[in-house]
Amino acid sequence: SQTIHQWPATLVQPVGSPLSLECTVEGTSNPNLYWYRQAAGRGLQLLFYSIGIGQISSEVPQNLSASRPQDRQFILSSKKLLLSDSGFYLCAWSRRANEQFFGPGTRLTVL
Amino acid sequence: AQTVTQSQPEMSVQEAETVTLSCTYDTSESNYYLFWYKQPPSRQMILVIRQEAYKQQNATENRFSVNFQKAAKSFSLKISDSQLGDTAMYFCAFSSNNNDMRFGAGTRLTVKP
């Protein structure tokens, strides 16, 4: 069966510090991978998605970036965090247009 | 561009009663998928039900069923015999063959004892 992991679960970082959130998927190959951000009490905002190694599509211009160094690894990064980067970050995987399966999420607080 | 609209920010229902959550969407595509996700306080996103646009029959999963009206671009979720554990945020979502998914803003459902 397929599983998806995210870490860390929670993170508190100062403004201007770097960020690296990791997502890995097990039990499947060549999945589509996604990063979402969810502000408190709000819906999901798609940040990046990837259909293959090294292929990243950005939905929203911002100070975040994503990379896919391996087939089942998806990383969300920032060189300098902003206060507005605080939120709940969700990683998901899917097979083409089928349903997406979500990880447990990372709660990021930027102080 | 595809958009998904959930016009009910909050709803409540008494335990054991039935509630319907609304969702409309906009697309020019003919082949797509629709989903309802549940996000309990743990914030884990859980798939509740899915519907393929080419299927006319409404999807059903135990106490959860949908009313899919393709011409009206409407996709409502009915929860029968509501349980306290159904309390959560519910998100309607749309996906087509361009590899991304669009979510509505969500409806916060509270089941009251």
Coordinates of C-alpha atoms in Angstrom, one line a residue:
Chain A
S1 CA 0.0 0.0 0.0
Q2 CA 1.0 3.6 -0.6
T3 CA 2.0 5.9 2.2
I4 CA 3.1 9.5 2.3
H5 CA 5.3 11.1 4.9
Q6 CA 6.0 14.7 5.7
W7 CA 8.4 16.2 8.2
P8 CA 8.8 18.0 10.3
A9 CA 5.3 18.0 11.8
T10 CA 5.7 21.4 13.3
L11 CA 8.3 24.1 12.8
V12 CA 8.9 27.5 14.4
Q13 CA 11.3 29.7 12.4
P14 CA 12.4 33.4 12.6
V15 CA 11.8 35.8 9.8
G16 CA 14.6 35.7 7.3
S17 CA 15.7 32.1 8.1
P18 CA 15.8 29.3 5.5
L19 CA 13.2 26.6 5.1
S20 CA 13.2 23.0 4.0
L21 CA 10.1 20.8 4.2
E22 CA 10.3 17.2 2.9
C23 CA 7.7 14.9 1.5
T24 CA 8.3 11.3 0.5
V25 CA 5.9 8.7 -0.9
E26 CA 6.2 4.9 -0.6
G27 CA 4.6 2.1 -2.5
T28 CA 4.1 3.8 -5.9
S29 CA 6.3 5.0 -8.8
N30 CA 6.2 8.2 -10.9
P31 CA 3.5 9.8 -8.9
N32 CA 2.3 13.4 -9.4
L33 CA 3.3 15.4 -6.4
Y34 CA 1.8 18.6 -5.0
W35 CA 2.5 21.2 -2.3
Y36 CA -0.4 23.1 -0.8
R37 CA -0.6 25.8 1.8
Q38 CA -3.6 26.3 4.0
A39 CA -4.0 29.4 6.0
A40 CA -6.0 29.1 9.3
G41 CA -9.7 28.3 8.6
R42 CA -9.2 28.6 4.9
G43 CA -9.0 26.5 1.8
L44 CA -6.0 24.9 0.1
Q45 CA -3.8 27.0 -2.2
L46 CA -1.8 25.0 -4.7
L47 CA 1.8 26.1 -4.6
F48 CA 3.7 23.7 -6.8
Y49 CA 3.1 20.4 -8.6
S50 CA 5.4 17.9 -10.3
I51 CA 4.7 15.2 -12.9
G52 CA 8.3 13.9 -12.8
I53 CA 11.9 14.2 -11.5
G54 CA 13.1 17.7 -12.0
Q55 CA 9.8 18.9 -13.4
I56 CA 8.2 21.6 -11.3
S57 CA 5.2 23.8 -12.1
S58 CA 4.6 26.9 -10.0
E59 CA 1.1 28.2 -9.4
V60 CA 1.8 31.2 -7.3
P61 CA 4.9 33.5 -7.5
Q62 CA 6.4 33.9 -4.1
N63 CA 9.6 33.4 -2.2
L64 CA 9.1 29.6 -2.0
S65 CA 10.6 27.0 -4.4
A66 CA 10.2 23.3 -4.9
S67 CA 12.4 20.6 -6.1
R68 CA 12.1 16.9 -6.9
P69 CA 15.5 15.3 -6.7
Q70 CA 14.1 11.8 -6.7
D71 CA 11.0 10.1 -8.1
R72 CA 9.2 10.0 -4.7
Q73 CA 10.7 12.9 -2.9
F74 CA 9.4 16.5 -3.0
I75 CA 11.0 19.3 -1.2
L76 CA 9.6 22.8 -0.4
S77 CA 12.2 25.5 0.3
S78 CA 12.8 29.1 1.0
K79 CA 16.0 31.1 1.3
K80 CA 14.4 33.7 3.6
L81 CA 11.0 33.2 5.3
L82 CA 8.4 36.0 5.6
L83 CA 5.8 36.3 8.2
S84 CA 3.2 35.6 5.5
D85 CA 4.7 32.2 5.0
S86 CA 3.1 30.9 8.2
G87 CA 0.5 28.3 7.6
F88 CA -0.2 24.6 7.3
Y89 CA 1.7 22.9 4.4
L90 CA 0.3 19.8 2.9
C91 CA 2.0 17.4 0.4
A92 CA -0.1 15.1 -1.8
W93 CA 0.4 12.5 -4.5
S94 CA -1.9 11.3 -7.2
R95 CA -2.1 9.2 -10.3
R96 CA -3.0 11.6 -13.2
A97 CA -6.5 13.0 -12.5
N98 CA -7.4 10.5 -9.9
E99 CA -7.9 11.5 -6.3
Q100 CA -5.0 13.0 -4.3
F101 CA -3.7 11.4 -1.2
F102 CA -2.5 13.8 1.5
G103 CA 0.3 13.7 4.0
P104 CA -0.2 14.6 7.7
G105 CA 1.0 18.2 7.0
T106 CA 3.5 20.6 8.6
R107 CA 2.5 23.5 10.7
L108 CA 4.9 26.4 10.1
T109 CA 5.0 29.4 12.3
V110 CA 7.2 32.3 11.3
L111 CA 8.0 34.7 14.1
Chain B
A1 CA -9.7 28.3 -15.6
Q2 CA -11.6 26.0 -13.4
T3 CA -13.2 27.4 -10.2
V4 CA -14.9 25.7 -7.3
T5 CA -17.4 27.5 -5.2
Q6 CA -18.8 26.5 -1.8
S7 CA -21.3 29.0 -0.7
Q8 CA -21.9 27.8 2.8
P9 CA -19.0 28.8 5.1
E10 CA -20.6 27.1 8.1
M11 CA -23.4 24.6 8.7
S12 CA -24.7 22.6 11.7
V13 CA -26.9 19.6 12.0
Q14 CA -28.3 17.6 14.8
E15 CA -26.9 14.1 15.4
A16 CA -28.8 11.4 13.3
E17 CA -30.2 14.0 10.9
T18 CA -29.3 14.6 7.3
V19 CA -27.4 17.6 5.9
T20 CA -26.5 18.6 2.4
L21 CA -23.4 20.6 1.5
S22 CA -23.4 22.6 -1.7
C23 CA -20.7 22.9 -4.3
T24 CA -20.7 24.4 -7.8
Y25 CA -17.9 24.5 -10.3
D26 CA -17.0 26.1 -13.6
T27 CA -15.2 24.4 -16.4
S28 CA -15.2 24.1 -20.2
E29 CA -13.9 20.5 -20.1
S30 CA -16.1 17.5 -20.7
N31 CA -14.1 14.9 -18.8
Y32 CA -13.2 15.5 -15.2
Y33 CA -13.5 14.3 -11.6
L34 CA -15.1 15.7 -8.6
F35 CA -14.3 15.0 -5.0
W36 CA -15.4 15.7 -1.5
Y37 CA -12.6 15.8 1.2
K38 CA -13.1 15.9 4.9
Q39 CA -10.6 17.7 7.2
P40 CA -11.2 16.9 10.9
P41 CA -9.5 18.9 13.7
S42 CA -6.4 16.7 13.2
R43 CA -6.1 18.5 9.8
Q44 CA -5.5 15.2 7.9
M45 CA -7.3 15.5 4.5
I46 CA -9.5 12.4 4.0
L47 CA -11.2 11.5 0.8
V48 CA -14.9 11.1 1.4
I49 CA -16.3 10.4 -2.1
R50 CA -15.4 10.8 -5.8
Q51 CA -17.5 11.2 -9.0
E52 CA -16.4 10.8 -12.6
A53 CA -18.1 13.3 -14.9
Y54 CA -18.9 10.7 -17.5
K55 CA -20.8 8.6 -15.1
Q56 CA -24.5 9.6 -14.7
Q57 CA -25.1 7.6 -11.6
N58 CA -24.5 9.4 -8.4
A59 CA -21.7 8.1 -6.2
T60 CA -22.5 6.6 -2.8
E61 CA -20.2 5.6 0.1
N62 CA -22.2 4.3 3.1
R63 CA -23.8 7.4 4.7
F64 CA -22.3 9.8 2.1
S65 CA -23.9 10.4 -1.3
V66 CA -23.7 13.1 -3.9
N67 CA -26.1 14.8 -6.2
F68 CA -24.2 15.4 -9.4
Q69 CA -26.0 17.7 -11.9
K70 CA -23.6 18.0 -14.8
A71 CA -25.6 20.5 -16.8
A72 CA -25.9 22.8 -13.8
K73 CA -22.3 22.1 -12.7
S74 CA -23.4 21.3 -9.3
F75 CA -22.0 18.6 -6.9
S76 CA -23.6 18.5 -3.5
L77 CA -22.8 16.1 -0.7
K78 CA -25.5 14.5 1.5
I79 CA -24.6 13.1 4.8
S80 CA -27.3 10.9 6.3
D81 CA -27.6 9.8 9.9
S82 CA -25.0 12.4 10.9
Q83 CA -22.5 11.4 13.6
L84 CA -20.4 13.5 16.0
G85 CA -17.3 12.3 14.1
D86 CA -18.6 13.9 11.0
T87 CA -17.7 17.3 12.5
A88 CA -15.0 18.7 10.2
M89 CA -14.2 21.1 7.3
Y90 CA -15.5 19.7 4.0
F91 CA -13.8 20.7 0.8
C92 CA -15.2 20.2 -2.7
A93 CA -12.5 19.6 -5.4
F94 CA -12.3 19.4 -9.1
S95 CA -9.6 17.6 -11.2
S96 CA -9.2 17.2 -14.9
N97 CA -6.4 15.8 -17.1
N98 CA -4.1 18.8 -16.6
N99 CA -2.7 17.2 -13.4
D100 CA -3.9 19.7 -10.8
M101 CA -6.8 19.9 -8.4
R102 CA -8.9 22.9 -7.5
F103 CA -10.5 23.2 -4.1
G104 CA -13.4 25.2 -2.8
A105 CA -13.0 27.4 0.3
G106 CA -14.6 24.8 2.5
T107 CA -17.7 24.4 4.6
R108 CA -17.3 23.9 8.4
L109 CA -19.8 21.3 9.5
T110 CA -20.7 20.9 13.2
V111 CA -22.8 17.9 14.3
K112 CA -24.6 18.7 17.5
P113 CA -25.5 16.1 20.1

